[in-house]
Amino acid sequence: MPLPHLSTAVLVQPVSFLGQVLLAGVGLVRGRARISARDLARVSTESSARALPIVTGVNLLVGSILAFVGAVQLVKFGAGIYVADLVGIAVAREMAAVITAVVMCGRTGAAFAAELATMQANEEIDAYEVLGIDPVPYLVLPRVLSLLLLLPLLYIYACLAGLVGGALVGSGMLQLAPQAYMDRTAIILGWSHLGLGLVKSVVFGALIGIVGCYCGLHAQRNAAGVGRATTKAVVVSIVGVIVVDSLFAILANAVGV
């Protein structure tokens, strides 16, 4: 019995769009692509400075939760100082990158999808094409570049917030000296952990930007289409982040990082 065939549009459209983004990036490096500098500046601000409050709050709480859960178990064995090990490794390798990426999926990826879907519904994308302006390098590339470059910086900031949250719980619940906690964190936290988190954040940034823009540009030309595109962007981005993170975990384990 023959297997059912998948719709070609389901596979061809995303791959084609990814190819267009990559070609636009190559064209930008060669000085042949035209992007919107105004969009790049605006989106960079939205994706960095204005995202700091929520990134700070969420990662501070995540670090506190990790420290609290670890302290409950480790204090039974008189190993409370190793809470710093738990929080440092977990935050640097996994939580700072993943939690920040999930926050950006709901905050920035959804905004990209809604904005481009609204432009599609208002036929602004068609107007760009009539004027001879390719919407992929002009509209998509600034958004992808902003997340590609700024999410690693947000990851570093999220690491600091998570470590501070863990230190607050360690000093308050376990009566650990803040200096001892930070010294233990500095000993256990190697460049391999931070490097893995940075690479993850770069990939997550590209994923969120591309998915959000793809969903926006391929939305239906009505109000319901804008809502569906926004929802699809958030869901696909979050699932993609989790899948990519699991692949990174498998690869890191295979190479011994």
XYZ file of N, CA and C in Angstrom:
771
model
N 0.860 -1.194 0.000
C 0.000 0.000 0.000
C 0.892 1.239 0.000
N 0.742 2.129 -0.966
C 1.613 3.305 -1.039
C 1.366 4.254 0.120
N 2.451 4.904 0.569
C 2.332 5.876 1.646
C 1.709 7.162 1.131
N 0.926 7.853 1.945
C 0.335 9.123 1.505
C 1.429 10.161 1.302
N 1.254 10.939 0.223
C 2.228 11.975 -0.110
C 1.941 13.246 0.686
N 3.012 13.846 1.200
C 2.859 15.132 1.863
C 2.659 16.229 0.837
N 1.956 17.247 1.224
C 1.780 18.391 0.334
C 3.139 19.019 0.047
N 3.420 19.264 -1.224
C 4.727 19.827 -1.590
C 4.921 21.210 -0.995
N 3.834 21.975 -0.831
C 3.955 23.321 -0.283
C 4.449 23.303 1.154
N 4.089 22.233 1.905
C 4.487 22.148 3.301
C 6.002 22.065 3.427
N 6.654 21.394 2.468
C 8.100 21.225 2.520
C 8.838 22.245 1.670
N 8.288 22.566 0.501
C 9.007 23.414 -0.443
C 9.032 24.861 0.022
N 7.919 25.389 0.504
C 7.867 26.797 0.893
C 8.849 27.154 2.012
N 8.907 26.388 3.121
C 9.888 26.749 4.153
C 11.330 26.647 3.669
N 11.642 25.591 2.904
C 13.014 25.433 2.402
C 13.361 26.549 1.430
N 12.416 26.898 0.563
C 12.641 27.990 -0.379
C 12.857 29.315 0.351
N 12.060 29.555 1.390
C 12.207 30.797 2.149
C 13.555 30.841 2.859
N 13.977 29.712 3.436
C 15.285 29.657 4.087
C 16.398 29.945 3.087
N 16.264 29.388 1.883
C 17.256 29.675 0.849
C 17.294 31.146 0.467
N 16.129 31.777 0.378
C 16.084 33.206 0.056
C 16.764 34.049 1.143
N 16.547 33.671 2.405
C 17.184 34.415 3.499
C 18.701 34.247 3.451
N 19.166 33.022 3.191
C 20.607 32.788 3.108
C 21.230 33.548 1.946
N 20.557 33.546 0.794
C 21.064 34.290 -0.354
C 21.067 35.790 -0.086
N 20.049 36.262 0.627
C 20.017 37.681 0.979
C 21.168 38.025 1.920
N 21.486 37.120 2.844
C 22.622 37.356 3.726
C 23.939 37.401 2.974
N 24.101 36.497 2.004
C 25.315 36.524 1.171
C 25.385 37.811 0.373
N 24.225 38.236 -0.156
C 24.193 39.497 -0.902
C 24.528 40.688 -0.040
N 24.113 40.647 1.222
C 24.435 41.747 2.135
C 25.940 41.811 2.391
N 26.555 40.646 2.574
C 28.002 40.614 2.801
C 28.748 41.163 1.586
N 28.245 40.869 0.407
C 28.890 41.341 -0.827
C 28.490 42.759 -1.197
N 27.602 43.363 -0.417
C 27.184 44.725 -0.708
C 26.154 44.847 -1.798
N 25.440 43.768 -2.100
C 24.463 43.777 -3.187
C 23.020 43.784 -2.695
N 22.816 43.560 -1.420
C 21.451 43.504 -0.880
C 21.080 44.845 -0.260
N 19.822 45.195 -0.411
C 19.306 46.441 0.146
C 18.411 46.124 1.322
N 18.796 46.618 2.515
C 17.987 46.390 3.700
C 17.501 47.729 4.237
N 16.503 47.652 5.106
C 15.953 48.860 5.703
C 16.726 49.171 6.990
N 17.590 50.181 6.930
C 18.367 50.561 8.111
C 17.450 51.042 9.237
N 16.363 51.692 8.864
C 15.414 52.176 9.877
C 14.779 51.002 10.609
N 14.388 49.975 9.864
C 13.817 48.779 10.481
C 14.837 48.081 11.368
N 16.080 48.009 10.899
C 17.120 47.344 11.672
C 17.336 48.032 13.015
N 17.379 49.372 13.018
C 17.571 50.111 14.270
C 16.370 49.936 15.201
N 15.165 50.015 14.640
C 13.959 49.902 15.475
C 13.826 48.496 16.057
N 14.029 47.483 15.218
C 13.878 46.112 15.677
C 14.972 45.746 16.676
N 16.172 46.274 16.467
C 17.263 46.004 17.409
C 16.948 46.570 18.781
N 16.350 47.747 18.813
C 15.955 48.332 20.096
C 14.873 47.495 20.772
N 13.889 47.062 19.974
C 12.813 46.248 20.533
C 13.325 44.907 21.034
N 14.368 44.374 20.381
C 14.864 43.044 20.714
C 15.944 43.055 21.780
N 16.346 44.220 22.245
C 17.444 44.274 23.210
C 17.043 45.058 24.459
N 17.122 46.370 24.388
C 16.915 47.193 25.579
C 15.521 47.012 26.166
N 14.503 46.975 25.311
C 13.141 46.878 25.819
C 12.777 45.467 26.272
N 13.634 44.494 25.953
C 13.394 43.125 26.414
C 14.081 42.824 27.736
N 14.927 43.750 28.221
C 15.701 43.481 29.428
C 14.845 43.261 30.679
N 13.781 44.045 30.919
C 13.015 43.814 32.149
C 12.443 42.402 32.273
N 11.825 41.899 31.212
C 11.225 40.563 31.309
C 12.302 39.487 31.336
N 13.404 39.681 30.599
C 14.503 38.711 30.631
C 15.116 38.673 32.026
N 15.263 39.829 32.641
C 15.822 39.885 33.992
C 14.926 39.158 34.996
N 13.641 39.496 34.985
C 12.722 38.902 35.951
C 12.608 37.394 35.811
N 12.454 36.915 34.580
C 12.259 35.479 34.372
C 13.505 34.696 34.761
N 14.681 35.136 34.330
C 15.903 34.382 34.618
C 16.310 34.492 36.085
N 16.005 35.617 36.719
C 16.256 35.731 38.156
C 15.435 34.703 38.925
N 14.177 34.559 38.549
C 13.314 33.581 39.209
C 13.738 32.152 38.897
N 14.153 31.898 37.648
C 14.600 30.548 37.292
C 15.836 30.161 38.097
N 16.800 31.087 38.215
C 17.972 30.801 39.038
C 17.607 30.554 40.486
N 16.651 31.313 41.001
C 16.204 31.123 42.385
C 15.535 29.766 42.559
N 14.720 29.368 41.603
C 14.028 28.074 41.698
C 15.035 26.925 41.667
N 16.013 27.002 40.761
C 17.026 25.948 40.684
C 17.785 25.842 42.009
N 18.149 26.989 42.574
C 18.887 26.981 43.840
C 18.024 26.420 44.971
N 16.762 26.777 44.990
C 15.877 26.296 46.053
C 15.693 24.783 45.963
N 15.426 24.278 44.757
C 15.237 22.831 44.583
C 16.523 22.081 44.939
N 17.665 22.611 44.481
C 18.926 21.958 44.804
C 19.240 22.003 46.283
N 18.944 23.125 46.916
C 19.251 23.265 48.342
C 18.452 22.287 49.185
N 17.199 22.065 48.843
C 16.354 21.152 49.612
C 16.973 19.759 49.655
N 17.577 19.324 48.541
C 18.157 17.987 48.488
C 19.586 17.952 49.020
N 20.401 18.920 48.633
C 21.816 18.878 48.993
C 22.058 19.146 50.473
N 21.200 19.932 51.092
C 21.396 20.240 52.511
C 21.245 18.982 53.378
N 20.545 17.979 52.877
C 20.406 16.728 53.623
C 21.741 16.008 53.773
N 22.659 16.242 52.814
C 23.960 15.577 52.829
C 25.082 16.523 53.258
N 24.699 17.695 53.742
C 25.709 18.657 54.159
C 26.532 19.200 53.013
N 25.941 19.261 51.829
C 26.662 19.708 50.639
C 25.999 20.943 50.046
N 25.608 21.870 50.921
C 24.897 23.047 50.451
C 25.704 23.912 49.501
N 27.017 23.928 49.641
C 27.844 24.779 48.789
C 27.758 24.364 47.333
N 27.398 23.088 47.090
C 27.322 22.609 45.716
C 26.076 23.100 44.989
N 25.244 23.856 45.675
C 24.160 24.546 44.975
C 24.725 25.479 43.911
N 25.868 26.086 44.189
C 26.507 26.955 43.204
C 26.865 26.191 41.940
N 27.328 24.950 42.083
C 27.637 24.112 40.918
C 26.390 23.844 40.095
N 25.319 23.455 40.805
C 24.063 23.132 40.127
C 23.532 24.327 39.353
N 23.439 25.458 40.015
C 22.877 26.646 39.369
C 23.777 27.127 38.233
N 25.081 27.174 38.462
C 25.994 27.678 37.441
C 25.951 26.867 36.162
N 26.043 25.544 36.279
C 26.049 24.689 35.090
C 24.688 24.695 34.405
N 23.613 24.581 35.185
C 22.272 24.540 34.595
C 21.940 25.840 33.875
N 22.290 26.965 34.490
C 21.985 28.256 33.873
C 22.812 28.464 32.617
N 24.115 28.190 32.677
C 24.991 28.468 31.542
C 24.721 27.539 30.361
N 24.497 26.269 30.632
C 24.334 25.296 29.546
C 22.923 25.274 28.966
N 21.922 25.448 29.833
C 20.559 25.210 29.368
C 19.613 26.383 29.591
N 19.404 26.717 30.865
C 18.249 27.533 31.202
C 18.322 28.952 30.667
N 19.489 29.600 30.737
C 19.566 30.986 30.280
C 19.248 31.082 28.789
N 19.823 30.180 27.992
C 19.581 30.221 26.546
C 18.144 29.843 26.205
N 17.647 28.765 26.808
C 16.312 28.268 26.460
C 15.224 29.211 26.956
N 15.316 29.628 28.222
C 14.279 30.502 28.774
C 14.253 31.839 28.042
N 15.422 32.399 27.757
C 15.462 33.667 27.021
C 14.894 33.496 25.620
N 15.203 32.378 24.974
C 14.661 32.125 23.637
C 13.140 31.990 23.666
N 12.619 31.297 24.656
C 11.161 31.144 24.765
C 10.498 32.499 24.995
N 11.110 33.329 25.839
C 10.573 34.671 26.060
C 10.563 35.469 24.757
N 11.633 35.366 23.982
C 11.705 36.110 22.726
C 10.752 35.544 21.682
N 10.445 34.249 21.767
C 9.430 33.679 20.861
C 8.085 34.361 21.071
N 7.687 34.491 22.330
C 6.395 35.096 22.613
C 6.380 36.594 22.491
N 7.546 37.221 22.658
C 7.594 38.682 22.640
C 7.953 39.233 21.263
N 9.054 38.758 20.696
C 9.575 39.337 19.450
C 9.159 38.545 18.223
N 9.232 37.207 18.293
C 8.815 36.404 17.145
C 7.359 36.638 16.780
N 6.502 36.730 17.795
C 5.094 37.019 17.543
C 4.911 38.401 16.945
N 5.703 39.377 17.402
C 5.601 40.735 16.863
C 6.008 40.770 15.392
N 7.072 40.020 15.043
C 7.479 39.953 13.639
C 6.355 39.397 12.781
N 5.765 38.284 13.231
C 4.704 37.648 12.458
C 3.492 38.566 12.310
N 3.076 39.214 13.396
C 1.908 40.085 13.339
C 2.153 41.293 12.444
N 3.348 41.872 12.530
C 3.647 43.059 11.729
C 3.668 42.734 10.242
N 4.368 41.667 9.874
C 4.454 41.311 8.453
C 3.122 40.785 7.930
N 2.364 40.076 8.768
C 1.047 39.607 8.335
C 0.100 40.783 8.092
N 0.182 41.803 8.922
C -0.635 42.997 8.712
C -0.229 43.703 7.419
N 1.059 43.795 7.158
C 1.529 44.379 5.900
C 1.041 43.559 4.709
N 1.019 42.235 4.878
C 0.511 41.371 3.805
C -0.976 41.614 3.575
N -1.741 41.743 4.656
C -3.178 41.981 4.522
C -3.468 43.333 3.894
N -2.635 44.329 4.177
C -2.816 45.674 3.607
C -2.176 45.841 2.232
N -1.646 44.740 1.684
C -1.017 44.723 0.367
C 0.236 45.603 0.284
N 0.849 45.854 1.426
C 2.094 46.614 1.415
C 3.246 45.795 0.837
N 3.241 44.478 1.076
C 4.282 43.613 0.514
C 4.209 43.640 -1.006
N 2.981 43.625 -1.549
C 2.817 43.701 -3.004
C 3.330 45.032 -3.536
N 3.129 46.088 -2.766
C 3.603 47.404 -3.192
C 5.129 47.432 -3.273
N 5.796 46.813 -2.304
C 7.258 46.731 -2.360
C 7.713 45.995 -3.619
N 7.050 44.900 -3.943
C 7.441 44.123 -5.124
C 7.209 44.899 -6.408
N 6.114 45.659 -6.457
C 5.848 46.485 -7.644
C 6.923 47.551 -7.822
N 7.429 48.081 -6.709
C 8.485 49.094 -6.760
C 9.861 48.490 -7.017
N 9.920 47.166 -7.144
C 11.195 46.517 -7.405
C 12.032 46.260 -6.170
N 11.409 46.278 -4.986
C 12.115 46.040 -3.727
C 11.789 44.627 -3.261
N 12.822 43.805 -3.116
C 12.638 42.438 -2.647
C 12.339 42.468 -1.151
N 11.179 41.959 -0.710
C 10.842 42.047 0.718
C 11.723 41.186 1.617
N 12.365 40.154 1.069
C 13.184 39.283 1.925
C 14.401 40.025 2.466
N 15.262 40.610 1.616
C 16.380 41.360 2.206
C 15.951 42.667 2.872
N 14.904 43.300 2.364
C 14.525 44.612 2.873
C 13.795 44.533 4.206
N 12.938 43.520 4.383
C 12.130 43.422 5.596
C 12.536 42.259 6.500
N 12.870 41.125 5.913
C 13.163 39.934 6.705
C 14.567 39.981 7.282
N 15.537 40.335 6.451
C 16.930 40.290 6.884
C 17.218 41.163 8.107
N 16.688 42.396 8.202
C 16.937 43.167 9.427
C 16.429 42.490 10.693
N 15.292 41.823 10.597
C 14.724 41.162 11.769
C 15.536 39.927 12.166
N 15.959 39.160 11.173
C 16.767 37.977 11.472
C 18.131 38.390 12.035
N 18.747 39.400 11.441
C 20.054 39.854 11.911
C 19.987 40.400 13.330
N 18.910 41.110 13.645
C 18.801 41.686 14.988
C 18.783 40.602 16.056
N 18.001 39.540 15.838
C 17.965 38.454 16.811
C 19.243 37.631 16.781
N 19.804 37.451 15.594
C 21.039 36.674 15.463
C 22.181 37.305 16.252
N 22.233 38.636 16.276
C 23.326 39.341 16.938
C 23.031 39.660 18.398
N 21.763 39.902 18.719
C 21.437 40.395 20.057
C 21.045 39.303 21.039
N 20.568 38.162 20.545
C 20.195 37.101 21.488
C 21.401 36.567 22.262
N 22.595 36.444 21.654
C 23.758 36.070 22.483
C 24.051 37.065 23.603
N 23.863 38.355 23.343
C 24.066 39.345 24.396
C 23.015 39.198 25.494
N 21.783 38.939 25.088
C 20.741 38.695 26.084
C 21.027 37.428 26.880
N 21.630 36.436 26.228
C 21.993 35.201 26.935
C 23.008 35.485 28.038
N 24.036 36.285 27.737
C 25.039 36.625 28.744
C 24.383 37.356 29.916
N 23.503 38.292 29.597
C 22.794 39.023 30.646
C 21.902 38.073 31.451
N 21.258 37.122 30.771
C 20.402 36.165 31.467
C 21.211 35.270 32.395
N 22.441 34.907 31.982
C 23.308 34.124 32.857
C 23.585 34.877 34.155
N 23.908 36.149 34.028
C 24.175 36.949 35.220
C 22.944 37.023 36.121
N 21.777 37.229 35.514
C 20.550 37.298 36.309
C 20.270 35.979 37.018
N 20.459 34.850 36.306
C 20.230 33.544 36.924
C 21.194 33.262 38.056
N 22.466 33.629 37.880
C 23.454 33.415 38.936
C 23.153 34.282 40.164
N 22.689 35.505 39.935
C 22.315 36.365 41.057
C 21.131 35.775 41.813
N 20.148 35.248 41.069
C 19.009 34.609 41.725
C 19.431 33.429 42.569
N 20.345 32.606 42.047
C 20.847 31.483 42.833
C 21.625 31.937 44.053
N 22.419 33.005 43.898
C 23.196 33.515 45.029
C 22.288 34.059 46.126
N 21.191 34.689 45.741
C 20.257 35.217 46.747
C 19.649 34.098 47.578
N 19.266 33.015 46.919
C 18.700 31.883 47.656
C 19.778 31.200 48.490
N 20.994 31.066 47.919
C 22.071 30.416 48.651
C 22.454 31.168 49.905
N 22.504 32.485 49.824
C 22.871 33.274 50.999
C 21.723 33.402 51.984
N 20.493 33.401 51.482
C 19.353 33.563 52.378
C 18.887 32.282 53.015
N 18.888 31.184 52.256
C 18.364 29.920 52.765
C 19.443 29.062 53.417
N 20.644 29.080 52.834
C 21.728 28.227 53.333
C 22.766 28.996 54.135
N 22.576 30.316 54.257
C 23.536 31.162 54.963
C 24.953 31.034 54.404
N 25.049 30.884 53.075
C 26.354 30.831 52.423
C 26.872 32.246 52.220
N 28.167 32.443 52.422
C 28.766 33.747 52.179
C 28.722 34.039 50.681
N 28.251 35.228 50.272
C 28.199 35.536 48.836
C 29.537 35.349 48.128
N 30.648 35.696 48.805
C 31.963 35.542 48.190
C 32.288 34.064 47.955
N 31.954 33.211 48.929
C 32.189 31.771 48.777
C 31.340 31.196 47.652
N 30.107 31.667 47.549
C 29.216 31.192 46.484
C 29.777 31.573 45.111
N 30.205 32.814 44.963
C 30.731 33.271 43.683
C 32.062 32.594 43.358
N 32.884 32.352 44.370
C 34.150 31.654 44.123
C 33.899 30.239 43.617
N 32.935 29.564 44.219
C 32.600 28.213 43.780
C 32.034 28.231 42.361
N 31.226 29.225 42.053
C 30.672 29.358 40.703
C 31.782 29.585 39.686
N 32.756 30.431 40.017
C 33.869 30.708 39.100
C 34.703 29.464 38.852
N 34.835 28.598 39.863
C 35.626 27.378 39.703
C 34.930 26.403 38.766
N 33.628 26.222 38.939
C 32.906 25.190 38.186
C 32.489 25.644 36.796
N 32.332 26.955 36.601
C 31.781 27.456 35.349
C 32.911 27.649 34.338
N 33.060 26.691 33.432
C 34.125 26.750 32.434
C 33.651 27.371 31.132
N 34.629 27.638 30.249
C 34.297 28.238 28.955
C 33.496 27.287 28.073
N 33.625 25.986 28.308
C 32.857 25.043 27.497
C 31.364 25.208 27.738
N 30.979 25.439 28.995
C 29.563 25.643 29.308
C 29.051 26.938 28.676
N 29.810 28.013 28.838
C 29.391 29.299 28.278
C 29.410 29.270 26.753
N 30.407 28.613 26.172
C 30.468 28.528 24.714
C 29.294 27.774 24.132
N 28.903 26.680 24.800
C 27.742 25.926 24.337
C 26.487 26.780 24.399
N 26.315 27.528 25.485
C 25.148 28.395 25.592
C 25.140 29.493 24.555
N 26.310 30.059 24.250
C 26.379 31.111 23.232
C 26.018 30.576 21.850
N 26.525 29.402 21.504
C 26.194 28.813 20.203
C 24.704 28.532 20.116
N 24.134 28.022 21.196
C 22.690 27.785 21.211
C 21.914 29.077 20.979
N 22.323 30.151 21.647
C 21.592 31.410 21.529
C 21.661 31.963 20.111
N 22.782 31.785 19.430
C 22.879 32.231 18.033
C 21.889 31.466 17.156
N 21.863 30.149 17.326
C 20.936 29.324 16.535
C 19.491 29.651 16.877
N 19.199 29.821 18.156
C 17.837 30.168 18.559
C 17.411 31.509 17.965
N 18.320 32.480 17.951
C 17.984 33.779 17.381
C 17.621 33.687 15.914
N 18.436 32.947 15.144
C 18.131 32.771 13.723
C 16.804 32.038 13.534
N 16.565 31.020 14.344
C 15.327 30.239 14.236
C 14.104 31.108 14.511
N 14.128 31.868 15.588
C 12.971 32.695 15.944
C 12.699 33.748 14.873
N 13.759 34.395 14.385
C 13.573 35.417 13.367
C 13.020 34.865 12.069
N 13.567 33.754 11.614
C 13.123 33.175 10.334
C 11.696 32.658 10.440
N 11.377 31.964 11.522
C 10.015 31.427 11.680
C 8.993 32.550 11.777
N 9.286 33.585 12.561
C 8.348 34.689 12.691
C 8.097 35.389 11.368
N 9.166 35.636 10.614
C 9.002 36.318 9.321
C 8.304 35.429 8.307
N 8.611 34.138 8.313
C 7.959 33.225 7.378
C 6.452 33.171 7.628
N 6.069 33.030 8.886
C 4.637 32.968 9.206
C 3.939 34.275 8.837
N 4.616 35.408 9.017
C 4.002 36.679 8.673
C 3.829 36.877 7.178
N 4.860 36.520 6.399
C 4.786 36.729 4.951
C 3.851 35.747 4.252
N 3.578 34.618 4.875
C 2.691 33.617 4.267
C 1.332 33.556 4.964
N 0.946 34.652 5.601
C -0.358 34.699 6.270
C -1.466 34.998 5.269
N -2.676 34.615 5.629
C -3.833 34.951 4.817
C -4.114 36.446 4.925
N -4.715 36.996 3.893
C -4.895 38.441 3.797
C -6.181 38.903 4.485
N -6.307 38.596 5.759
C -7.462 39.074 6.530
C -7.062 39.112 8.006
N -7.978 39.617 8.834
C -7.675 39.763 10.257
C -7.452 38.421 10.924
N -8.248 37.427 10.550
C -8.067 36.095 11.131
C -6.704 35.520 10.753
N -6.243 35.827 9.549
C -4.942 35.342 9.116
C -3.807 35.912 9.946
N -3.956 37.162 10.374
C -2.937 37.777 11.228
C -2.856 37.038 12.566
N -4.010 36.742 13.138
C -4.025 36.011 14.407
C -3.449 34.616 14.275
N -3.829 33.915 13.195
C -3.296 32.563 13.007
C -1.792 32.584 12.765
N -1.318 33.574 12.011
C 0.123 33.671 11.759
C 0.897 33.920 13.045
N 0.363 34.777 13.910
C 1.023 35.062 15.180
C 1.069 33.824 16.054
N -0.058 33.126 16.156
C -0.109 31.905 16.958
C 0.840 30.850 16.413
N 0.846 30.684 15.109
C 1.717 29.689 14.480
C 3.184 30.012 14.725
N 3.530 31.294 14.645
C 4.922 31.686 14.859
C 5.381 31.334 16.263
N 4.545 31.612 17.260
C 4.919 31.328 18.650
C 5.052 29.825 18.876
N 4.063 29.066 18.413
C 4.060 27.620 18.657
C 5.241 26.953 17.956
N 5.424 27.260 16.671
C 6.503 26.620 15.914
C 7.871 27.022 16.470
N 8.017 28.278 16.865
C 9.299 28.735 17.402
C 9.630 28.031 18.713
N 8.667 27.932 19.624
C 8.929 27.292 20.909
C 9.246 25.814 20.719
N 8.463 25.135 19.886
C 8.747 23.724 19.621
C 10.120 23.576 18.964
N 10.432 24.475 18.033
C 11.740 24.424 17.381
C 12.877 24.635 18.354
N 12.714 25.552 19.288
C 13.754 25.797 20.300
C 13.984 24.539 21.127
N 12.921 23.874 21.546
C 13.063 22.663 22.359
C 13.721 21.552 21.554
N 13.322 21.399 20.298
C 13.916 20.346 19.458
C 15.403 20.609 19.230
N 15.739 21.848 18.892
C 17.149 22.187 18.660
C 17.964 22.014 19.929
N 17.395 22.377 21.084
C 18.108 22.208 22.339
C 18.364 20.735 22.626
N 17.420 19.884 22.316
C 17.638 18.447 22.527
C 18.725 17.916 21.604
N 18.771 18.419 20.367
C 19.834 18.014 19.455
C 21.202 18.471 19.966
N 21.257 19.685 20.505
C 22.502 20.173 21.083
C 22.931 19.300 22.262
N 21.970 18.874 23.079
C 22.302 18.022 24.229
C 22.890 16.697 23.771
N 22.316 16.128 22.719
C 22.820 14.846 22.190
C 24.228 15.024 21.626
N 24.434 16.092 20.841
C 25.746 16.338 20.244
C 26.793 16.637 21.312
N 26.414 17.451 22.310
C 27.368 17.770 23.374
C 27.775 16.536 24.149
N 26.816 15.639 24.374
C 27.140 14.395 25.057
C 28.033 13.500 24.200
N 27.788 13.525 22.884
C 28.582 12.680 21.994
C 30.037 13.125 21.904
N 30.269 14.451 21.911
C 31.634 14.961 21.807
C 32.266 15.199 23.165
N 31.517 14.984 24.234
C 32.070 15.121 25.578
C 32.233 16.530 26.074
N 31.362 17.441 25.605
C 31.447 18.846 26.054
C 30.624 19.010 27.319
